[in-house]
XYZ file of C-alpha atoms in Angstrom:
654
model
C 126.405 5.957 51.052
C 125.438 7.120 54.569
C 125.019 4.481 57.214
C 123.144 4.377 60.380
C 124.710 4.991 63.671
C 125.099 1.921 66.166
C 121.759 1.465 67.866
C 122.472 0.938 71.565
C 119.582 -0.804 73.333
C 119.590 -0.124 77.035
C 117.739 -2.394 79.450
C 113.919 -1.453 79.898
C 114.521 1.844 78.023
C 111.980 2.733 75.289
C 113.387 4.543 72.302
C 111.878 7.943 71.684
C 110.034 8.729 68.285
C 108.903 11.638 66.493
C 105.629 12.929 67.797
C 103.384 15.514 65.925
C 102.020 17.665 68.850
C 100.207 20.814 68.964
C 101.731 23.474 71.605
C 98.337 23.307 73.400
C 99.403 19.747 74.665
C 102.089 21.467 76.712
C 99.930 23.798 78.890
C 102.717 24.134 81.579
C 105.344 25.465 79.156
C 106.544 28.823 80.276
C 106.361 30.287 76.517
C 105.012 33.645 75.324
C 103.362 33.130 72.220
C 102.505 36.630 71.784
C 106.038 37.073 70.648
C 105.795 35.092 67.587
C 106.356 37.178 64.416
C 103.200 38.126 62.491
C 103.204 36.223 59.181
C 102.016 39.700 57.504
C 105.275 40.985 57.962
C 107.118 38.522 55.638
C 107.032 38.220 51.933
C 106.670 34.207 52.065
C 106.287 31.330 54.612
C 109.732 30.502 54.145
C 111.144 33.613 55.454
C 108.730 33.610 58.335
C 109.988 30.080 59.299
C 113.672 31.011 59.165
C 112.974 34.016 61.210
C 111.148 31.850 63.930
C 114.196 29.009 63.727
C 116.844 31.707 64.617
C 114.745 33.148 67.153
C 113.919 29.820 69.050
C 117.444 28.516 68.953
C 118.571 31.720 70.693
C 122.337 31.429 71.683
C 122.476 27.799 71.662
C 122.316 27.245 68.074
C 125.919 26.486 67.807
C 126.101 27.288 64.064
C 123.176 25.046 63.074
C 121.132 27.905 61.790
C 118.180 27.479 64.165
C 115.526 25.064 64.842
C 111.784 25.187 65.346
C 110.201 22.859 68.079
C 107.690 20.562 66.533
C 104.943 21.676 68.991
C 105.351 25.235 67.814
C 104.909 24.654 64.266
C 101.024 24.418 64.507
C 101.002 27.762 66.240
C 103.239 29.581 63.550
C 101.661 27.716 60.376
C 97.880 27.906 61.509
C 95.217 27.879 59.040
C 95.093 31.389 57.961
C 98.782 31.440 57.190
C 98.561 28.129 55.176
C 95.681 29.360 53.115
C 97.299 32.822 52.508
C 100.486 31.173 51.264
C 98.541 28.695 49.119
C 96.632 31.210 47.472
C 99.812 33.240 46.608
C 101.814 30.407 45.357
C 99.318 27.770 44.191
C 96.466 29.831 42.417
C 95.288 26.756 40.467
C 94.532 24.977 43.934
C 91.286 25.140 46.173
C 93.233 26.726 49.187
C 90.794 25.821 51.656
C 90.653 22.078 50.618
C 94.411 21.714 50.494
C 94.662 23.469 53.797
C 92.328 20.856 55.456
C 94.411 17.989 53.964
C 97.729 19.587 55.089
C 96.647 20.004 58.691
C 94.689 16.411 58.525
C 94.510 15.007 62.051
C 95.990 18.318 63.415
C 93.245 20.459 62.466
C 91.304 20.011 65.657
C 94.518 20.487 67.721
C 93.257 17.367 69.646
C 95.742 16.737 72.382
C 94.457 13.079 72.970
C 97.074 10.213 72.417
C 94.993 8.944 69.568
C 96.609 11.543 67.359
C 99.750 9.548 67.606
C 97.887 6.245 66.489
C 97.970 6.059 62.675
C 96.172 2.795 62.628
C 92.782 4.492 63.326
C 91.367 6.115 60.088
C 94.898 6.560 58.621
C 93.766 8.996 55.892
C 92.002 11.050 58.267
C 95.076 11.307 60.539
C 97.445 12.069 57.900
C 99.115 15.392 57.963
C 101.309 17.376 55.705
C 102.371 20.404 57.722
C 105.983 19.602 58.109
C 106.338 18.569 54.416
C 104.734 22.112 53.685
C 107.184 23.826 56.087
C 110.186 22.376 54.318
C 108.881 23.197 50.924
C 108.393 26.637 51.953
C 111.914 26.818 53.330
C 112.925 25.595 49.715
C 110.607 28.088 48.165
C 108.668 25.039 46.616
C 105.333 25.587 47.976
C 103.843 25.281 44.839
C 105.023 21.672 44.570
C 102.835 20.728 47.524
C 100.422 18.732 45.369
C 102.938 16.220 44.252
C 103.494 15.396 47.905
C 99.949 14.966 49.280
C 98.682 12.531 46.341
C 99.343 8.944 47.390
C 98.749 7.542 43.966
C 101.809 9.649 42.729
C 104.255 8.504 45.368
C 103.732 11.268 47.914
C 105.029 11.539 51.602
C 103.416 12.743 54.621
C 104.610 13.890 57.831
C 104.972 10.314 59.502
C 107.257 9.282 56.853
C 109.931 11.747 58.187
C 112.760 11.922 58.578
C 113.880 10.593 55.172
C 117.145 9.054 54.522
C 119.743 11.051 52.436
C 121.775 8.610 50.184
C 124.908 9.770 48.787
C 126.033 8.169 45.722
C 129.591 7.175 44.656
C 129.207 9.572 41.737
C 128.694 12.503 44.188
C 124.973 12.460 43.815
C 122.509 12.948 46.497
C 119.001 11.370 46.771
C 116.248 11.346 49.464
C 114.551 7.879 50.150
C 112.045 6.300 52.465
C 113.787 4.615 55.481
C 111.673 1.501 55.075
C 112.753 0.809 51.403
C 115.670 2.208 49.175
C 113.634 3.057 45.984
C 113.743 6.489 44.604
C 110.578 8.622 45.478
C 108.661 10.091 42.393
C 107.864 13.310 44.267
C 111.721 14.227 44.280
C 112.594 13.084 41.012
C 112.723 16.656 39.397
C 114.791 17.962 42.143
C 118.762 18.365 41.981
C 121.292 17.400 44.493
C 121.407 20.761 46.198
C 117.609 20.549 46.897
C 117.959 17.073 48.419
C 120.735 18.139 50.639
C 118.651 21.281 51.739
C 115.610 19.193 52.410
C 117.799 16.755 54.745
C 118.946 19.860 56.464
C 115.632 21.450 57.102
C 114.040 18.291 58.363
C 116.450 17.913 61.236
C 115.819 21.544 62.156
C 112.098 20.858 62.491
C 112.322 17.331 63.959
C 113.880 18.241 67.135
C 113.245 15.873 70.035
C 110.875 16.685 72.856
C 112.144 15.146 76.239
C 109.599 13.833 78.913
C 109.101 11.217 81.259
C 106.974 8.211 80.444
C 103.264 8.225 81.211
C 103.939 6.302 84.362
C 106.391 8.877 85.345
C 109.576 6.551 84.800
C 112.541 7.843 83.294
C 112.640 7.602 79.381
C 115.820 6.974 76.987
C 116.253 8.639 73.540
C 118.471 7.110 71.149
C 118.985 10.143 68.732
C 120.480 10.243 65.568
C 123.559 12.082 64.687
C 121.836 14.643 62.640
C 119.335 15.343 65.238
C 119.713 18.772 66.923
C 119.472 19.198 70.615
C 117.009 21.923 71.440
C 119.189 23.979 73.459
C 118.335 27.550 73.214
C 121.083 28.703 75.441
C 124.205 27.041 76.978
C 125.191 28.641 80.248
C 128.813 28.757 81.533
C 129.804 27.159 84.735
C 131.088 30.246 86.798
C 134.463 30.511 85.128
C 134.783 27.794 82.808
C 132.291 26.344 79.958
C 131.953 22.915 81.317
C 132.901 21.384 84.659
C 134.500 18.139 84.115
C 134.600 15.217 86.519
C 136.312 11.827 86.571
C 133.479 10.242 84.874
C 132.212 12.906 82.521
C 131.478 16.588 81.840
C 128.485 18.697 82.955
C 127.176 21.788 81.294
C 124.094 23.818 81.941
C 121.768 24.327 79.245
C 118.346 25.899 78.719
C 116.109 23.649 76.974
C 113.475 25.316 74.719
C 110.134 25.369 77.004
C 108.308 23.538 74.134
C 110.879 20.709 74.027
C 110.519 19.230 77.278
C 107.676 18.137 79.499
C 109.440 18.286 82.904
C 107.537 21.697 84.163
C 105.353 20.388 86.589
C 108.136 17.848 87.844
C 110.404 20.800 88.328
C 107.567 22.484 90.542
C 106.975 19.485 92.575
C 110.864 19.540 93.331
C 110.549 23.079 94.212
C 113.584 23.909 92.146
C 113.804 26.640 89.534
C 113.009 25.556 86.256
C 114.226 26.260 82.574
C 117.890 25.474 82.941
C 119.055 21.820 83.244
C 122.352 20.061 83.813
C 123.437 17.752 80.954
C 126.126 15.271 81.991
C 128.103 13.387 79.264
C 129.952 10.483 80.364
C 133.490 10.118 78.983
C 133.311 6.555 78.214
C 131.136 4.946 75.685
C 130.427 1.735 77.440
C 126.888 0.843 77.379
C 127.112 -1.214 80.305
C 128.540 1.312 82.515
C 125.949 3.794 81.278
C 123.096 1.564 82.230
C 124.553 0.934 85.623
C 124.844 4.575 86.487
C 121.414 5.215 85.088
C 119.989 2.429 86.997
C 121.353 3.560 90.277
C 119.989 7.096 89.452
C 116.399 5.570 88.831
C 116.421 3.941 92.415
C 117.496 6.985 94.136
C 116.346 10.226 92.986
C 114.338 13.404 94.046
C 111.313 11.239 93.515
C 112.517 8.852 96.130
C 114.124 11.583 98.521
C 114.330 15.467 98.380
C 118.054 15.458 99.086
C 118.925 13.116 96.181
C 119.572 14.280 92.665
C 116.773 13.788 90.306
C 117.269 12.108 87.004
C 114.875 13.381 84.295
C 115.899 11.480 81.177
C 118.680 9.944 79.282
C 119.980 9.967 75.652
C 122.524 9.017 73.320
C 123.753 11.388 70.425
C 126.868 10.851 68.353
C 127.570 7.788 70.055
C 127.896 9.699 73.702
C 125.836 8.886 76.512
C 124.058 11.799 78.425
C 121.812 12.211 81.091
C 119.410 15.221 81.896
C 119.141 16.720 85.521
C 117.556 19.874 86.874
C 120.313 22.452 87.047
C 121.709 23.258 90.468
C 122.859 26.839 90.946
C 126.456 25.601 92.112
C 127.814 23.010 94.273
C 127.924 23.688 98.213
C 131.547 24.660 98.149
C 130.835 27.163 95.555
C 127.756 28.299 97.596
C 130.012 28.773 100.649
C 132.558 30.720 98.736
C 130.528 32.806 96.745
C 126.836 32.951 97.604
C 127.127 33.188 101.299
C 130.532 33.878 102.370
C 129.797 35.179 105.895
C 126.641 33.270 107.260
C 124.116 35.490 109.426
C 124.144 33.544 112.653
C 121.577 36.074 113.839
C 118.908 34.880 111.862
C 117.361 31.678 113.288
C 115.387 30.780 110.213
C 118.752 30.471 108.571
C 120.445 28.426 111.442
C 117.396 26.041 111.322
C 117.569 25.612 107.601
C 121.215 24.655 107.965
C 120.282 21.960 110.552
C 117.594 20.726 108.179
C 120.063 20.433 105.357
C 122.386 18.436 107.657
C 119.669 16.163 108.761
C 118.227 15.803 105.132
C 121.830 14.788 103.715
C 122.079 12.280 106.445
C 118.668 10.912 105.711
C 119.457 10.793 101.887
C 122.662 8.485 102.838
C 120.519 6.165 104.915
C 118.160 5.706 102.155
C 121.183 4.773 99.946
C 122.519 2.593 102.730
C 119.185 0.902 103.398
C 117.122 1.080 100.262
C 113.442 0.037 100.399
C 113.896 -2.378 97.424
C 114.160 -6.070 97.170
C 115.924 -8.227 94.464
C 114.914 -11.893 94.571
C 113.823 -11.229 98.131
C 117.377 -10.496 99.193
C 117.686 -6.889 100.625
C 120.242 -4.594 98.830
C 122.592 -2.625 100.572
C 124.151 0.647 98.907
C 126.925 3.142 99.330
C 127.566 6.449 97.668
C 131.347 6.426 97.617
C 132.210 10.035 96.740
C 130.260 12.255 99.244
C 132.109 15.882 99.207
C 131.157 19.442 99.037
C 131.658 19.419 95.248
C 129.223 16.524 94.971
C 126.712 18.124 96.912
C 124.566 20.728 95.121
C 122.675 23.976 95.954
C 119.161 24.179 94.153
C 117.665 27.663 94.487
C 113.997 27.879 95.471
C 111.746 29.542 92.950
C 110.387 31.668 95.687
C 112.421 34.879 96.222
C 112.446 34.061 100.073
C 113.470 30.602 99.705
C 116.758 29.380 100.505
C 116.814 26.349 98.409
C 118.047 22.862 99.253
C 121.342 20.804 99.528
C 120.996 17.645 97.251
C 123.565 14.854 97.020
C 124.536 14.242 93.236
C 126.984 12.282 91.138
C 126.114 8.587 92.069
C 128.715 7.496 89.307
C 130.536 5.860 92.195
C 127.624 4.154 93.852
C 127.397 0.483 94.426
C 124.984 -1.898 95.603
C 125.906 -5.432 97.146
C 123.786 -8.399 98.330
C 123.716 -8.825 102.166
C 126.669 -11.214 102.060
C 128.968 -8.913 100.112
C 127.844 -5.543 101.136
C 130.991 -4.678 102.927
C 133.600 -6.833 101.108
C 134.913 -4.485 98.141
C 138.597 -4.499 98.533
C 140.154 -0.957 98.777
C 142.209 -1.478 95.817
C 139.229 -1.075 93.493
C 137.946 2.155 94.753
C 138.483 5.539 93.207
C 138.547 7.921 96.042
C 138.343 11.696 96.720
C 141.784 12.848 97.960
C 140.657 15.125 100.449
C 137.897 13.032 102.037
C 139.473 9.553 101.737
C 139.053 7.425 104.718
C 142.244 5.367 106.150
C 140.919 2.088 105.197
C 141.800 2.895 101.760
C 145.590 2.398 102.584
C 145.568 -0.363 105.345
C 145.871 -3.971 104.949
C 142.525 -5.851 104.701
C 140.575 -2.649 104.453
C 137.310 -2.846 102.415
C 134.930 -0.084 100.968
C 131.828 -0.331 102.990
C 129.030 2.107 104.010
C 131.595 3.292 106.631
C 133.174 4.925 103.888
C 130.250 7.221 103.574
C 130.161 7.995 107.266
C 133.745 9.220 107.193
C 133.229 11.367 104.018
C 130.010 12.909 105.466
C 131.996 13.517 108.785
C 134.553 15.501 106.718
C 131.943 17.340 105.009
C 130.063 18.207 108.158
C 133.312 19.426 109.755
C 134.096 21.914 106.903
C 130.617 22.901 106.952
C 130.755 24.033 110.578
C 133.825 25.854 109.800
C 131.984 27.967 107.173
C 128.866 28.254 109.687
C 130.962 29.810 112.430
C 133.709 31.555 110.807
C 132.571 31.918 106.982
C 134.780 31.070 104.075
C 137.907 32.360 105.592
C 137.958 29.750 108.419
C 136.753 27.007 106.045
C 139.734 27.999 103.774
C 142.068 28.229 106.712
C 141.205 24.670 107.938
C 141.742 23.436 104.307
C 145.300 24.887 104.446
C 145.924 23.809 107.986
C 145.570 19.963 107.446
C 147.779 19.921 104.222
C 150.742 17.832 105.081
C 152.936 15.561 103.295
C 151.368 12.065 102.704
C 152.876 8.738 101.510
C 152.791 9.775 98.063
C 155.488 12.553 98.563
C 152.825 15.289 97.897
C 150.946 17.684 100.449
C 147.389 16.999 100.408
C 144.723 18.003 102.948
C 143.107 14.592 103.946
C 141.948 14.217 107.481
C 144.067 11.432 108.671
C 147.886 10.674 108.941
C 150.103 7.485 108.449
C 153.155 7.646 110.831
C 155.918 5.268 111.669
C 155.221 3.351 114.871
C 157.899 4.290 117.178
C 157.043 1.604 119.747
C 157.069 -1.512 117.576
C 158.126 -1.574 114.097
C 158.378 -5.273 113.440
C 154.792 -6.640 113.600
C 152.629 -3.507 112.639
C 155.128 -0.761 111.693
C 152.573 2.109 110.994
C 150.294 4.088 112.988
C 146.932 5.487 111.567
C 145.262 8.500 113.273
C 143.192 11.482 112.870
C 145.628 14.548 111.920
C 146.335 16.719 115.092
C 145.425 19.542 112.958
C 141.966 18.109 112.645
C 141.552 17.725 116.337
C 142.972 21.153 117.114
C 140.158 22.749 114.578
C 137.452 20.744 116.318
C 138.612 22.058 119.495
C 138.872 25.449 118.249
C 135.438 25.264 116.891
C 134.279 24.421 120.450
C 136.063 27.478 121.758
C 134.705 29.633 118.955
C 132.509 32.700 120.296
C 129.671 31.841 117.795
C 129.564 28.133 118.982
C 126.110 27.055 120.373
C 124.831 23.898 121.964
C 123.675 22.611 118.652
C 127.096 23.118 117.132
C 128.793 21.320 120.320
C 126.436 18.281 119.834
C 127.380 18.186 116.047
C 131.073 18.251 116.630
C 130.890 15.626 119.251
C 128.932 13.350 116.858
C 131.622 14.029 114.134
C 134.707 13.475 116.469
C 133.194 10.416 118.392
C 131.105 8.756 115.797
C 132.313 9.558 112.207
C 135.942 10.555 111.928
C 137.008 7.399 113.323
C 139.853 5.201 112.176
C 138.185 1.711 112.255
C 139.697 -0.622 115.074
C 138.734 -3.555 117.165
C 137.997 -0.867 119.799
C 135.976 1.333 117.866
C 133.680 1.460 114.749
C 132.093 4.388 113.038
C 128.316 5.021 113.680
C 125.741 3.766 111.246
C 123.748 6.098 109.232
C 120.346 5.201 110.884
C 121.472 6.021 114.421
C 123.301 8.972 113.244
C 120.141 10.175 111.542
C 118.083 9.752 114.748
C 120.401 12.005 116.671
C 120.274 14.856 113.834
C 116.545 14.590 113.840
C 116.496 15.115 117.598
C 118.850 17.948 117.270
C 116.961 19.589 114.529
C 113.762 19.255 116.572
C 115.463 21.039 119.270
C 116.486 23.867 117.010
C 112.903 24.355 116.177
C 111.433 23.900 119.612
C 114.087 25.531 121.723
C 115.573 28.847 120.158
C 118.412 29.077 122.686
C 119.580 25.595 121.764
C 120.706 26.869 118.486
C 121.059 30.784 118.938
C 122.541 31.102 122.437
C 126.246 31.435 122.073
C 128.026 28.842 124.722
C 131.830 28.542 123.738
C 133.893 26.498 125.837
C 136.990 28.758 126.244
C 138.966 26.384 128.577
C 138.526 23.236 126.517
C 141.727 21.380 125.862
C 142.494 19.445 122.614
C 141.813 15.825 122.575
C 144.859 13.965 121.360
C 143.973 11.576 118.572
C 144.403 7.863 119.587
C 146.599 6.121 117.049
C 145.737 2.703 115.558
C 148.576 0.086 114.678
C 148.202 -1.284 111.285
C 149.870 -2.606 108.294
C 149.740 -0.844 104.846
C 147.738 -2.257 101.750
C 150.042 -3.446 98.954
C 149.346 -0.191 96.984
C 150.168 2.052 99.900
C 153.371 -0.019 100.508
C 154.466 0.540 96.815
C 153.570 4.173 97.283
C 155.988 4.510 100.216
C 158.655 2.574 98.467
C 158.242 4.471 95.077
C 158.451 7.988 96.739
C 161.137 6.910 99.446
C 158.753 7.967 102.065
C 159.859 5.471 104.861
C 162.431 7.607 106.576
C 160.517 10.845 105.762
C 157.171 9.915 107.622
C 157.202 11.321 111.423
C 157.502 8.760 114.086
C 154.598 8.413 116.676
C 155.320 7.625 120.249
C 152.910 7.020 123.054
C 152.212 9.304 125.745
C 152.427 7.954 129.253
C 149.373 6.048 130.212
C 148.182 5.703 126.602
C 147.743 2.686 124.424
C 147.157 2.162 120.789
C 143.994 0.624 119.019
C 144.489 -2.377 117.055
C 143.388 -2.211 113.295
C 140.929 -4.771 112.239
C 142.028 -7.920 110.399
C 140.789 -8.539 106.947
C 138.306 -10.750 108.576
C 137.279 -8.139 110.972
C 136.826 -5.904 108.131
C 134.735 -8.400 106.353
C 132.424 -8.836 109.354
C 131.868 -5.134 109.892
C 128.268 -4.170 109.368
C 127.694 -7.759 108.167
C 126.267 -10.287 110.777
C 125.780 -8.372 113.877
C 124.411 -4.699 113.461
C 124.415 -4.101 117.248
C 128.026 -5.182 117.448
C 129.058 -2.981 114.617
C 127.097 0.002 115.800
C 128.588 0.133 119.232
C 132.036 -0.762 118.368
C 132.470 -4.060 120.046
C 135.712 -6.012 119.756
C 135.650 -7.839 116.356
C 138.615 -10.134 115.784
């Protein structure tokens, strides 16, 4: 016999339930009711419903032979249609009386929540509209009387869905979920009829997604047979789904009468209709809960530049999340949607400045959240900022340029104050291109400074695109590709070299790649460079792309945000600040300062395994130069911990 799916219970998540609702309760839904077929063009109610199910499923039916949103059923099967069908199929019944009973509490199209409360005047609230619909699909409307008679073992809409039991002898039987006794109204049916009824009930009882009444995120535990109301699945640029390390994401169009996010999408100022469904690869409910909790703390309702989680669900033992759909990630936006930026458009330049400011502000919110747990402040980090994890949402207005939004909080983590910077580098899953040096240095920990490095990488790539379009950005990617300790060519922003001065104590030197320093210099010299870009480049070089040492730490997000806010205000108030070309043609490359360090155990093993000891370049000091000293394990642990001012200005931490 068929068994129930495992029922995962998520912390503080309500379980969705089937609700009978009129389409009039979804006034914001963009749905053209005038396109519904006229019942007069069909020989039976069943054929009308089959046509509607196929039309509403669109291209997203995936072989399920269509579905019909519950909220639409009252519009398709209105009083006139029901009475007409009853007169045709049930001449011995009083069509008007039976129609009133079938519609029951739905007759007034009442959009009040009391419609969902069957404890009040239960007989008056009963309806049989879904029962009638399934009988019509089975061409059994004439049997409606057996289903509406309570004293004859009838059933009503609230009894749905019924459970299909498969016997050992191959028989099939429908039973109520609250008991396992056979139901009299089905006694004359054969196995095939039971199975068809089961199929049709799931095609009519598709879920409707929404926030809770208090605007909090809701979770649905869907059964295996429930049909997801996707009426269209859109391909991602050149692939059907885009997969990440933690799950796959696909774009879907949820039927407009199967979600209640219309007003929320307008509030977020993003184009509606299409959603991103992220399905996690793992089936660990704890991991799922952790990511959802993170998204609930930080979403578009908290900050415009953070991705908004709209809902979550489990289906076929997979965990999924619902987001507004971005048009693409920022890397794709640079490459395909705005390959050569128009630097003569001051509104565009100001928009870019505002996106840079907004992204830093969102990171600041993550780093210093306005939340408390047992009166102890929590500190967060994102952990995977990159162009592929920052998304471009189109504006619903034709003239709008949209917004860049940080997504994929799967790597995000929060720690109490005493441990916020003490996550060992061995535990991090890093992004190859943007990984910071502390991933491979002895004693290195993954702290909020991790995000400052990765955001600096993003800003530098963004400036390449801004001044020279996608071609310059792509050239930068290729220019910094060098052989690393894993034996492969990768485009990270720092290098590890052998210490040519002292190989006994600290045999390695960590430093910004010369190619990165050269690109920064080239951008200062670029004919399109402005004072705004000079200031942004200086912030990246002096406060973000820093190999952490006793002499120098990275800037903190609040201080960096303050600078970006001031820069953006100058873009608004002083046109020449962001529009007048002020290249520095005689500027010389600032040679990166090396930092003496020992490698973390994992990095040492990588060097040994790939025989890289003698293949790495040797670093030697120039006359008058000296090395910086890498932080000790204790120094890393103190970073951003006990003395924010000390951390901010890079004082000596030994």
